[in-house]
Short mmCIF file of C-alpha atoms in Angstrom, two decimals:
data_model
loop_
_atom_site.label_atom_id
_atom_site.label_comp_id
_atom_site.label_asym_id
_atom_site.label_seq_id
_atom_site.Cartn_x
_atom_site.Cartn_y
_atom_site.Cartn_z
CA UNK A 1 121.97 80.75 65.67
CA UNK A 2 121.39 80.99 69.34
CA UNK A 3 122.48 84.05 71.55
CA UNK A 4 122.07 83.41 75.53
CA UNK A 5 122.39 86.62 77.60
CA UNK A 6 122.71 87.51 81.35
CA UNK A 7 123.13 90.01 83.61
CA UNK A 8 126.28 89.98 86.74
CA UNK A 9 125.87 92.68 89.51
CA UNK A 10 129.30 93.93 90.15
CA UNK A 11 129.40 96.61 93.06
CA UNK A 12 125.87 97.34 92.45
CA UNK A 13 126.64 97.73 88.32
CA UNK A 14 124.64 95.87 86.30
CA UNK A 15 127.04 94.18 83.96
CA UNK A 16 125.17 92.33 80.47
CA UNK A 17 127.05 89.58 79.01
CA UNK A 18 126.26 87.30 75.75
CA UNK A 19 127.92 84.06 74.18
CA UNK A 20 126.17 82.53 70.94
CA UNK A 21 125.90 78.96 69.98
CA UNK A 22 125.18 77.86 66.21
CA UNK A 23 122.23 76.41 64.83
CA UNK A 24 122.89 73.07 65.49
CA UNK A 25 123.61 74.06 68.95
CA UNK A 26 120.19 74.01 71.12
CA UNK A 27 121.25 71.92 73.47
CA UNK A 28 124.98 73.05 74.68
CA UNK A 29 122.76 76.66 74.96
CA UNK A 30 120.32 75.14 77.21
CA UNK A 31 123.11 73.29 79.18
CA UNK A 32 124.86 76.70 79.59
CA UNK A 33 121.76 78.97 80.83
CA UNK A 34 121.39 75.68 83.19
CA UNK A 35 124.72 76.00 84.66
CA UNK A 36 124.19 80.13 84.67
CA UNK A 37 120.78 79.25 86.63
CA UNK A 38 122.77 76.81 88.86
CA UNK A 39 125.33 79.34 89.73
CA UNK A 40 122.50 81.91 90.60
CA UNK A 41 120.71 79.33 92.56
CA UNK A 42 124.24 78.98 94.44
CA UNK A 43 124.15 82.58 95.50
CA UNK A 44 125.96 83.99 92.47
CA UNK A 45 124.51 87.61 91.93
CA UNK A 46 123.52 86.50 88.28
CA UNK A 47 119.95 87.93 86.71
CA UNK A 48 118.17 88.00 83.60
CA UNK A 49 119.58 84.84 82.24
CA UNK A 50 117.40 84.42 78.97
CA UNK A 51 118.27 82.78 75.34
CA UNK A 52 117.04 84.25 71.77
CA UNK A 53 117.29 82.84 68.48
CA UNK A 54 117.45 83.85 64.29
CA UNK A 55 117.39 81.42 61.69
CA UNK A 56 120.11 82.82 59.23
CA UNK A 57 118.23 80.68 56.40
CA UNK A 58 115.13 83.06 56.96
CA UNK A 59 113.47 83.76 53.44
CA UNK A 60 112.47 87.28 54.49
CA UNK A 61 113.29 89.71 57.39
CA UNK A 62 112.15 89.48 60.74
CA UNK A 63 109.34 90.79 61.89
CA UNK A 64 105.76 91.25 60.58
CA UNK A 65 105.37 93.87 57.11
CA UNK A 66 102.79 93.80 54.63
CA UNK A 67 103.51 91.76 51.65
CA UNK A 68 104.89 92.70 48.45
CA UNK A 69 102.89 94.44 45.88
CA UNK A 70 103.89 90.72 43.77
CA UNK A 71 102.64 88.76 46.60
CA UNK A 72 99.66 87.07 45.03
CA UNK A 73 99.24 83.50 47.09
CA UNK A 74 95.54 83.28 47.90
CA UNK A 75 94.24 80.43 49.90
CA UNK A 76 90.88 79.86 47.91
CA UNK A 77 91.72 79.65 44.01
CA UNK A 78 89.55 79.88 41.18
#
């Protein structure tokens, strides 16, 4: 899954905005920040334009933990 975010200044108020894509969708989220970028190149009083992305088939959580107390891969066996 994709999110792309950005940020319009309305009367000097910062106002966030997101639209999400799905997985298969890489490029139609490119092609939209592109048009978002073309807009602010055009004057448009767009900022922060930026894109994240989560694999929903993830086989753990994000982020970095220390392993299980049943982890037991080691990369030399014996």
């Amino acid at each position: 899954m994709y999110m792309v975010y950005w940020t319009v200044i309305e009367d000097d108020a910062s106002v966030a905005h997101g639209r999400s894509f799905d997985s298969d969708d890489m490029g139609t989220a490119l092609k939209f920040m592109e048009e978002l970028r073309t807009r602010q190149r055009a004057g448009e009083r767009l900022c922060f334009v930026t894109m994240a992305s989560e694999n929903p088939h993830s086989v753990g959580p994000p982020g970095v933990a220390d392993p299980s107390p049943d982890y037991n891969w080691k990369k030399r066996r014996k």
